[in-house]
PDB file of C-alpha atoms in Angstrom:
ATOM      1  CA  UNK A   1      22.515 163.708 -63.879  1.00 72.00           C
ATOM      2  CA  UNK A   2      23.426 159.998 -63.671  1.00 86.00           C
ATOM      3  CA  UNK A   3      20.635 157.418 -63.616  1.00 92.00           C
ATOM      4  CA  UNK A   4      22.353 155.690 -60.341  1.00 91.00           C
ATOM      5  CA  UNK A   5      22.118 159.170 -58.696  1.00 90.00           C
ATOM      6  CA  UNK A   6      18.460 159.360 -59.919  1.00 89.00           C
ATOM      7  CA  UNK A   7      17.733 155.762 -58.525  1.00 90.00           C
ATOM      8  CA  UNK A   8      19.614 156.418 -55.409  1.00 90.00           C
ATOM      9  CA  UNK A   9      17.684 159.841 -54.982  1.00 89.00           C
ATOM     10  CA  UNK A  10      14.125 157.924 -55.152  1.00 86.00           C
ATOM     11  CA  UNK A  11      15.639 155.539 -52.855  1.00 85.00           C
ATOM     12  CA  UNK A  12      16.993 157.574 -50.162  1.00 87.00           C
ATOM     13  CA  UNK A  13      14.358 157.221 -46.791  1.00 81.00           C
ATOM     14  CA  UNK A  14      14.667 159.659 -44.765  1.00 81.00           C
ATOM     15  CA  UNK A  15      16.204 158.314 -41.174  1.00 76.00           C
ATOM     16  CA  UNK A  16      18.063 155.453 -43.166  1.00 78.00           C
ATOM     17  CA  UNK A  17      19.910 157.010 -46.097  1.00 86.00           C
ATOM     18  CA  UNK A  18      21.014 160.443 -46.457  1.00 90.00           C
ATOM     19  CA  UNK A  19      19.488 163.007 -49.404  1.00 91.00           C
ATOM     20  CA  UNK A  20      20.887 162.576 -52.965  1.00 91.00           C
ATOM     21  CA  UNK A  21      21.722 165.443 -54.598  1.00 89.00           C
ATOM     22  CA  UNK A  22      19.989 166.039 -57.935  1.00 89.00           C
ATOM     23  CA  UNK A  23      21.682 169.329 -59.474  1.00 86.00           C
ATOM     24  CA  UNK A  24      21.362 171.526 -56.960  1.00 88.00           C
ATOM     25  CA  UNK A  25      18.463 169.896 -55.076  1.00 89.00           C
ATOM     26  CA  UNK A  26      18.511 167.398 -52.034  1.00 90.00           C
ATOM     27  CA  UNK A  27      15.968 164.834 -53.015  1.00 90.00           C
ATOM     28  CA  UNK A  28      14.436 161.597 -50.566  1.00 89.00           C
ATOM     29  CA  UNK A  29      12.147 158.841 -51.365  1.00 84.00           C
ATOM     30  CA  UNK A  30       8.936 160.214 -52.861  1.00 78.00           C
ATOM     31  CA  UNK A  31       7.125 157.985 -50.836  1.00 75.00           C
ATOM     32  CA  UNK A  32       7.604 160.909 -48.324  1.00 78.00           C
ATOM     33  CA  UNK A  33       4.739 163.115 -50.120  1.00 77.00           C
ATOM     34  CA  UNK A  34       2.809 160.436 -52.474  1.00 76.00           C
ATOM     35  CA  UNK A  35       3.639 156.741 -52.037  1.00 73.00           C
ATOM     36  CA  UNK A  36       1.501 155.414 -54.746  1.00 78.00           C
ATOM     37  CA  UNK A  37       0.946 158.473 -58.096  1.00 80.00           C
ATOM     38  CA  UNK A  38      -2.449 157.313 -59.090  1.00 82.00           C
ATOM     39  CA  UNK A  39      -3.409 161.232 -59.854  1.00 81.00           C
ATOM     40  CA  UNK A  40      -0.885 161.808 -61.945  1.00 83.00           C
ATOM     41  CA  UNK A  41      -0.724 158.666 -63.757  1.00 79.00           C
ATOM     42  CA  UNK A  42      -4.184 158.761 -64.009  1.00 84.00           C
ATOM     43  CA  UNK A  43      -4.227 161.954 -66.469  1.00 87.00           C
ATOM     44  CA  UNK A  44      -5.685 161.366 -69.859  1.00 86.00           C
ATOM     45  CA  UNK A  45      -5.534 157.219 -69.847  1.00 85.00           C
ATOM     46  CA  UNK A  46      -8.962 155.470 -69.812  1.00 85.00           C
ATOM     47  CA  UNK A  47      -7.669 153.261 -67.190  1.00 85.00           C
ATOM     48  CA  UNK A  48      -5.004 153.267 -64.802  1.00 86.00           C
ATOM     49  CA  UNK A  49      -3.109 150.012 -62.884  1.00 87.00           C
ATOM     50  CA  UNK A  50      -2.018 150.888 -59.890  1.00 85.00           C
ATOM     51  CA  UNK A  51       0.662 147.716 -57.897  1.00 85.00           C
ATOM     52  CA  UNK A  52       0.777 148.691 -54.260  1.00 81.00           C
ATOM     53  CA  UNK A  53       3.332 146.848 -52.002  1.00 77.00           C
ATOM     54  CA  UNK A  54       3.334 149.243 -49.449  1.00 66.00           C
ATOM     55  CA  UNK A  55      -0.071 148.868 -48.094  1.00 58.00           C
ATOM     56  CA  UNK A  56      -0.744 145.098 -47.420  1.00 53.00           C
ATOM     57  CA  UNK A  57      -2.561 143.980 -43.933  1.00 52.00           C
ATOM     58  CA  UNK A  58      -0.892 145.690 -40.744  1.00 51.00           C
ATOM     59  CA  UNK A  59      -0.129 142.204 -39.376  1.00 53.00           C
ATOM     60  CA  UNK A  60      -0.300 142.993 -35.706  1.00 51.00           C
ATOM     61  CA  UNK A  61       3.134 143.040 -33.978  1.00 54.00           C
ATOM     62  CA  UNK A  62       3.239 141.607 -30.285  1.00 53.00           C
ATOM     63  CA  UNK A  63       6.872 142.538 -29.529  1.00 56.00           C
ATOM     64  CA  UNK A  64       7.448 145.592 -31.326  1.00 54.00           C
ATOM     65  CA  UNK A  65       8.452 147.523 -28.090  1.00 59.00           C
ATOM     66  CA  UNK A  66      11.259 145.564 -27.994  1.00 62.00           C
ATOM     67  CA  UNK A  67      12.411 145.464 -31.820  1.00 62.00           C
ATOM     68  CA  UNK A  68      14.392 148.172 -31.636  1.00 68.00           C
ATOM     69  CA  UNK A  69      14.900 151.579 -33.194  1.00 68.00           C
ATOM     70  CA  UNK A  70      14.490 150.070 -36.711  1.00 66.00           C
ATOM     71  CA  UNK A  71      12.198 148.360 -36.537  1.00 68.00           C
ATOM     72  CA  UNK A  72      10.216 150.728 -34.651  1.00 69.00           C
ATOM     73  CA  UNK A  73      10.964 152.897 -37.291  1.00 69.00           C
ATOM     74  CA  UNK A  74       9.787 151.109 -40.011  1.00 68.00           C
ATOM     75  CA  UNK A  75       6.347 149.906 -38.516  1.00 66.00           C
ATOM     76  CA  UNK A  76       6.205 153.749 -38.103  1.00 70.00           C
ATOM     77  CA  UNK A  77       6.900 154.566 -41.854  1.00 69.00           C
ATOM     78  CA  UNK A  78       4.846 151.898 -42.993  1.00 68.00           C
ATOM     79  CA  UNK A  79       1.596 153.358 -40.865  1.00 67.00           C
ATOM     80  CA  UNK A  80       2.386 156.559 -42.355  1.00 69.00           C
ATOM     81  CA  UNK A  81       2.830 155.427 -45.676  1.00 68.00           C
ATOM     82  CA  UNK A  82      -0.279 153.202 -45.788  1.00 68.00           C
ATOM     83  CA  UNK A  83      -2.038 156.219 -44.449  1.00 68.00           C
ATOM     84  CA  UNK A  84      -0.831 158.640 -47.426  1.00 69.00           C
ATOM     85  CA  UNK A  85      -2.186 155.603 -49.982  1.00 69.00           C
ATOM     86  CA  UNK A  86      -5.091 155.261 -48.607  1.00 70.00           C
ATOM     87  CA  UNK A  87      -6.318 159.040 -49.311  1.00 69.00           C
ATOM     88  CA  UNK A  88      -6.991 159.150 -53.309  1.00 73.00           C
ATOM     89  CA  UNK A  89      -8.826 156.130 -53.065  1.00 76.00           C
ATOM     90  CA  UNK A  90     -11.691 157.362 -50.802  1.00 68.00           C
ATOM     91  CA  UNK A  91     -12.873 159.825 -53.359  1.00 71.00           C
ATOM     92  CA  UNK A  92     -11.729 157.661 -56.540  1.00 80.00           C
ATOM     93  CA  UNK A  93     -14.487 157.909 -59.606  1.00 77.00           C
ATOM     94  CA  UNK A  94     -12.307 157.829 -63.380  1.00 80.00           C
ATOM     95  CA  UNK A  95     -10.619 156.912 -64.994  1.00 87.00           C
ATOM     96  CA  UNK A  96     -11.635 153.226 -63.298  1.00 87.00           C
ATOM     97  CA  UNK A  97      -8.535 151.578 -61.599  1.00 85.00           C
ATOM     98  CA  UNK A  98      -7.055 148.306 -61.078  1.00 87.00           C
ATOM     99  CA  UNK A  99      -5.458 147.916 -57.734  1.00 85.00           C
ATOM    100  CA  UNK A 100      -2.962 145.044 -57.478  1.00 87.00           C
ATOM    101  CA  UNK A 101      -1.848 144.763 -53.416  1.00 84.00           C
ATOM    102  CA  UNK A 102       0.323 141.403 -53.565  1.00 86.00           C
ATOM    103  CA  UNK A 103       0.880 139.989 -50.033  1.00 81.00           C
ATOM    104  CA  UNK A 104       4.225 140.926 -49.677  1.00 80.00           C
ATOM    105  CA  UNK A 105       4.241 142.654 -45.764  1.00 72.00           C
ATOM    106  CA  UNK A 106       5.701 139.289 -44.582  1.00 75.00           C
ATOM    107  CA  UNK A 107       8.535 140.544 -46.106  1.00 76.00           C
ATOM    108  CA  UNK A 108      11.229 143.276 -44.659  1.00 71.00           C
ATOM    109  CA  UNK A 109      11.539 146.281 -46.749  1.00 69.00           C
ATOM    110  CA  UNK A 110      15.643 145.512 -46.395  1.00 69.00           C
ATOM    111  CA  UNK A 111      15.309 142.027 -47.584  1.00 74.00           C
ATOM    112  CA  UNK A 112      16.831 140.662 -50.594  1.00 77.00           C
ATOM    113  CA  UNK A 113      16.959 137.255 -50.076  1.00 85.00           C
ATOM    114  CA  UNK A 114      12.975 136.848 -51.050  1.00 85.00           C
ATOM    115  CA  UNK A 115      13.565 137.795 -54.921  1.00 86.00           C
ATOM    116  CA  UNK A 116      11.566 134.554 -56.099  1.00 89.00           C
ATOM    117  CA  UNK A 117       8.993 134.667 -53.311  1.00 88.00           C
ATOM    118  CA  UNK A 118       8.312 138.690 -54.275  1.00 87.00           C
ATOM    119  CA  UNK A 119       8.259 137.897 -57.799  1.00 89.00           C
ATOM    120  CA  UNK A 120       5.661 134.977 -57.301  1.00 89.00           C
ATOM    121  CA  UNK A 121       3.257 136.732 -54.910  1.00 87.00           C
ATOM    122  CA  UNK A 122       3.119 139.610 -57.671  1.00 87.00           C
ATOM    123  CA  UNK A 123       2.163 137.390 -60.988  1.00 90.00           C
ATOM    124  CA  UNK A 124      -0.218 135.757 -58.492  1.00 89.00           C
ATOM    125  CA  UNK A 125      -1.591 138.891 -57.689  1.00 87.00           C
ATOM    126  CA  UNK A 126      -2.029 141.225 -60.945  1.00 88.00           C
ATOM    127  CA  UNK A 127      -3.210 137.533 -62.748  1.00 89.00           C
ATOM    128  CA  UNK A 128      -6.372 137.613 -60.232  1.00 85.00           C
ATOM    129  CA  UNK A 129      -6.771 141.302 -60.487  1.00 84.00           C
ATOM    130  CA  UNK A 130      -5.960 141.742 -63.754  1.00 84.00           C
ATOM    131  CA  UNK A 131      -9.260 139.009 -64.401  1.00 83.00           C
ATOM    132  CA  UNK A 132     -11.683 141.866 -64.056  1.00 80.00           C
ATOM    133  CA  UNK A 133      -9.950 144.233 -66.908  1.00 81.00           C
ATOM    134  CA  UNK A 134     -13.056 143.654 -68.881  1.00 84.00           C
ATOM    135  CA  UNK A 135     -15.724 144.887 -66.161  1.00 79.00           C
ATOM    136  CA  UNK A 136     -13.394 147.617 -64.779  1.00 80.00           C
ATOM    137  CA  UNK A 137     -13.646 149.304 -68.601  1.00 80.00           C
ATOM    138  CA  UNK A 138     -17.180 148.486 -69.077  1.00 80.00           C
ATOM    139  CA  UNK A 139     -18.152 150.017 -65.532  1.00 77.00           C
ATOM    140  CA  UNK A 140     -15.826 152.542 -66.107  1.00 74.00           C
ATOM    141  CA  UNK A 141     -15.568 154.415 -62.291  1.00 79.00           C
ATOM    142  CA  UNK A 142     -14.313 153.184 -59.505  1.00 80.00           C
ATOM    143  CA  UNK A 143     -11.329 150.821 -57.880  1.00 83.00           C
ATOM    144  CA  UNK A 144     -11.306 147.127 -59.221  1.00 84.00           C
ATOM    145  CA  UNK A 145     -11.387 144.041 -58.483  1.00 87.00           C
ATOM    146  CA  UNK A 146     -14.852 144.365 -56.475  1.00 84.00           C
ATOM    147  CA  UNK A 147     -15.622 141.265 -54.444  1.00 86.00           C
ATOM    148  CA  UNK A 148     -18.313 140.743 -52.430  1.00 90.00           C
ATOM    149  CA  UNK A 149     -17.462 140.704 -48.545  1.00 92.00           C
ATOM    150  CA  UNK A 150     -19.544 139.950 -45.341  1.00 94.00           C
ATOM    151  CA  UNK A 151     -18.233 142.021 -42.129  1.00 95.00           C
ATOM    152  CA  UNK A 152     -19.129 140.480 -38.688  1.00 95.00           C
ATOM    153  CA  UNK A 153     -18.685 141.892 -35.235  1.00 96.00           C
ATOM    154  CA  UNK A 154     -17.058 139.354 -32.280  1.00 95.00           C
ATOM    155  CA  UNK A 155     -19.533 141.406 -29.637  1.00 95.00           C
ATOM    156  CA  UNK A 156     -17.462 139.795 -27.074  1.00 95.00           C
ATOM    157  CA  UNK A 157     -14.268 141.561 -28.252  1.00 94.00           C
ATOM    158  CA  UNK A 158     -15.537 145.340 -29.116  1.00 95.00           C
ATOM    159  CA  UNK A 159     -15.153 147.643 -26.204  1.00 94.00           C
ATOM    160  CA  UNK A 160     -17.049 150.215 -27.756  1.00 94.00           C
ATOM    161  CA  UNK A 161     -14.426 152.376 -28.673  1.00 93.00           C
ATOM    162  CA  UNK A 162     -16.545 153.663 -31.562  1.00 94.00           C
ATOM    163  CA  UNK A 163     -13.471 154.114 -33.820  1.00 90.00           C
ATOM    164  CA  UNK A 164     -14.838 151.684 -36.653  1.00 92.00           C
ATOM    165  CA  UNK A 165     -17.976 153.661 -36.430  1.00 93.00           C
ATOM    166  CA  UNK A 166     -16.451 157.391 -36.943  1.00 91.00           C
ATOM    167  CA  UNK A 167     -13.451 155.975 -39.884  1.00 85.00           C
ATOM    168  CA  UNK A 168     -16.135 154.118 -41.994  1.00 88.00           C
ATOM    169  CA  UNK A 169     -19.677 155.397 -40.568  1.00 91.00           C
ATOM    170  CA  UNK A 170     -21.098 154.668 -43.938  1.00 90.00           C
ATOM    171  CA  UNK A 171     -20.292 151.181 -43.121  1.00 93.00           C
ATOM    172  CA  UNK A 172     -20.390 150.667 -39.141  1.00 95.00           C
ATOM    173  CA  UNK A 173     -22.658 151.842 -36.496  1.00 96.00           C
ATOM    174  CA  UNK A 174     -22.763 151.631 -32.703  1.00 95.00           C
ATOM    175  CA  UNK A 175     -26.182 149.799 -30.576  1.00 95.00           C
ATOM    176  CA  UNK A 176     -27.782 150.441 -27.900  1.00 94.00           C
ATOM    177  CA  UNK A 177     -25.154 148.734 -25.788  1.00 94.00           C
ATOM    178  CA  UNK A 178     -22.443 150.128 -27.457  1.00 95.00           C
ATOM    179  CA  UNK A 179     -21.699 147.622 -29.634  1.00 96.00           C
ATOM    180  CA  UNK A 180     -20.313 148.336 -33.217  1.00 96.00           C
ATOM    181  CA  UNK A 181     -22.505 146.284 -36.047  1.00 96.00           C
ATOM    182  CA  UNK A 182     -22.395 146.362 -39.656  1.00 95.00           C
ATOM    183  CA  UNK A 183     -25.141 148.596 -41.324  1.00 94.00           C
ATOM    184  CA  UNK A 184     -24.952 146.333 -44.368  1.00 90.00           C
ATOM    185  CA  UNK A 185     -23.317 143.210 -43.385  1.00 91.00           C
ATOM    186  CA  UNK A 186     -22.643 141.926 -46.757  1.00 93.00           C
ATOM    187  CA  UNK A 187     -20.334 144.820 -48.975  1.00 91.00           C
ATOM    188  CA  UNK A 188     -19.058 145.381 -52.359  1.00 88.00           C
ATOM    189  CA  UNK A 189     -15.156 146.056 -51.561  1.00 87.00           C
ATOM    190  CA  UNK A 190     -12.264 147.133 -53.663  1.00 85.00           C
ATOM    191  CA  UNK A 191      -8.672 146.682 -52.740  1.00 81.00           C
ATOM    192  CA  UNK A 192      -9.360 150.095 -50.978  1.00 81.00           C
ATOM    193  CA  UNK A 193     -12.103 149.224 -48.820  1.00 85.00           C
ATOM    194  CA  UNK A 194     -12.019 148.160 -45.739  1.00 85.00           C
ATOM    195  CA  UNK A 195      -9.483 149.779 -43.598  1.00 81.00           C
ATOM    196  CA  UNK A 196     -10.949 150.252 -40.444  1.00 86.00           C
ATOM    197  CA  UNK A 197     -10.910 146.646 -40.217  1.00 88.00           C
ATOM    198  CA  UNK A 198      -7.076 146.164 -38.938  1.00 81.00           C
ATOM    199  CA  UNK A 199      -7.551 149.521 -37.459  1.00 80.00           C
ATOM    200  CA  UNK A 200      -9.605 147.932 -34.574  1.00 87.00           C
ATOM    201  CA  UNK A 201      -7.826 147.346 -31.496  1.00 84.00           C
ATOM    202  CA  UNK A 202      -9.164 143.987 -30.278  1.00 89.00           C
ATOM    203  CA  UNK A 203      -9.356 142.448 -33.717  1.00 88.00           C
ATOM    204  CA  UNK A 204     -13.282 142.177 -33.229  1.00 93.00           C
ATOM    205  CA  UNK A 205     -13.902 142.858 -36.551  1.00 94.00           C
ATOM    206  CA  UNK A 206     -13.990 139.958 -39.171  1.00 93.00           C
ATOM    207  CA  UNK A 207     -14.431 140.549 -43.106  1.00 92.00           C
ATOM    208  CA  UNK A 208     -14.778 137.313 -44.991  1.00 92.00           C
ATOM    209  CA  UNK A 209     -14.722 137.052 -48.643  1.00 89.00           C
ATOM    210  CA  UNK A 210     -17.959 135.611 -50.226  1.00 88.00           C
ATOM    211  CA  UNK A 211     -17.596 132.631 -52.533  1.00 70.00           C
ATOM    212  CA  UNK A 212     -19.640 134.307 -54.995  1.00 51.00           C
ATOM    213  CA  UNK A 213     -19.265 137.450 -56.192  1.00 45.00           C
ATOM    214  CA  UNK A 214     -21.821 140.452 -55.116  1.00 41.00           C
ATOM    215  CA  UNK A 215     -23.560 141.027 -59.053  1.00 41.00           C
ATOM    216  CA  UNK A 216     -24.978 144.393 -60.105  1.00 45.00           C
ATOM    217  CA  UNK A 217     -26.665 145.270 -63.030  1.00 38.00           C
ATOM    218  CA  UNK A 218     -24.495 145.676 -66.394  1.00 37.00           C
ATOM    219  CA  UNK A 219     -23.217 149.649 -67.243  1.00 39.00           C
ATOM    220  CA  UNK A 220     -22.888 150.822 -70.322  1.00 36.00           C
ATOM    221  CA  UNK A 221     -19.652 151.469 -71.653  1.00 38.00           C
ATOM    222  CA  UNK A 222     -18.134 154.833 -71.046  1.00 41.00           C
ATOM    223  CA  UNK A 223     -15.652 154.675 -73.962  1.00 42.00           C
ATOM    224  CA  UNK A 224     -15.363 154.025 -77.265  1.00 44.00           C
ATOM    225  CA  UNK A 225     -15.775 150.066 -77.497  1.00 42.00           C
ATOM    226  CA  UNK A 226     -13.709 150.028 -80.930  1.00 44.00           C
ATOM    227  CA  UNK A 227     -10.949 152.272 -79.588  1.00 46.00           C
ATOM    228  CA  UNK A 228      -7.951 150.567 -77.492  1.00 48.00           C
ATOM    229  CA  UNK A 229      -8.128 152.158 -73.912  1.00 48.00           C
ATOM    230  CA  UNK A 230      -4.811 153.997 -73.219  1.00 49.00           C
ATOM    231  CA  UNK A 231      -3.807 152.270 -69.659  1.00 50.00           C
ATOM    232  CA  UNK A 232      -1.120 153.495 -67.833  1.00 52.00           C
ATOM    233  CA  UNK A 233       1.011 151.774 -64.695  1.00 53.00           C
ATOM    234  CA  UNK A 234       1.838 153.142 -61.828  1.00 56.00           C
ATOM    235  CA  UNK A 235       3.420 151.794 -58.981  1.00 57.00           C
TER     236      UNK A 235
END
């Protein structure tokens, strides 16, 4: 097996480029079944950091009726593939994880005239991420960076559709008027959190980034302080 089959195998999307053929097995993207490996990776390392540029903000598109097949397509593949990254976080204890989402969705998956722009919204990214290191050992369970975030409701917006409510119900509750409100209107998110946010269909729900960070009390350390954590990458 060559490596340029290998790379064109992992590459192949399904409705854009045919299968490659590995031996005697027709491979496609594995983006298909797991988008972003955190389980895997995550076996025996103390920490894991995970880079993500298939999940940034669902920007919402006004005139994707008329984009065409592909581009139909790919806001399609993108849902589905945010969707499929989305599910090891909910459940996410150890090892602890860094998640690095640079805001690269601006960006066409096809484009390759943006090499300087993609490179520069990554370094900006894992450099902020990459700040809480320290804590995320220390803690030791969980997805980091944790900021603290205040959620607020534009009343005149929801329609009561109750979908915030039933995705993050934890989170968001329904009124007497059937209004959706924030149980605890000031969170501690991850990366991860947050979803049902651009899930809402009149944009009614707002969450802002605190200046200052939420602060909780200090955990001990689940390893070995004098032993170098074994980190692995993914992504």
């Amino acid at each position: 097996m060559s490596v340029a089959d290998a790379v064109y195998a992992s590459c192949a999307l399904p409705g854009f480029y045919p299968p490659g053929l590995i031996d005697t097995r027709l491979c496609v993207d594995g983006g298909v079944i797991d988008n972003l490996p955190v389980s895997v990776a995550s076996r025996g390392m103390d920490a894991v950091i995970a880079v993500d540029t298939g999940s940034s903000d669902l920007e919402p598109e006004n005139d994707i009726a008329t984009a065409g097949f592909a581009s139909i397509y790919v806001r399609a593949a993108t849902t589905m593939m945010h969707a499929l990254q989305l599910a090891p976080f909910g459940a996410w204890t150890r090892p602890p994880m860094i998640l690095i989402r640079p805001k690269v969705n601006h960006i066409g998956w096809f484009s390759f005239s943006h090499t300087d722009d993609l490179l520069e919204a990554g370094y900006t990214a894992a450099m902020e991420a990459c700040k809480h290191y320290e804590e995320c050992i220390s803690w030791g369970i969980g997805v980091f960076p944790r900021r603290a975030m205040q959620i607020t409701v534009d009343r005149a917006k929801c329609i009561g559709c109750t979908l915030c409510a039933s995705m993050a119900p934890d989170v968001m509750a329904m009124d007497s008027q059937q209004k959706a409100y924030p149980l605890t209107p000031v969170v501690e998110w991850s990366p991860a959190d947050g979803d049902f946010v651009h899930h809402c269909p009149t944009y009614a729900i707002e969450a802002t980034r605190l200046d200052a960070e939420a602060t909780r009390p200090v955990a001990p350390p689940t390893v070995d302080p004098t032993r170098e954590p074994t980190t692995r990458k993914t992504g």
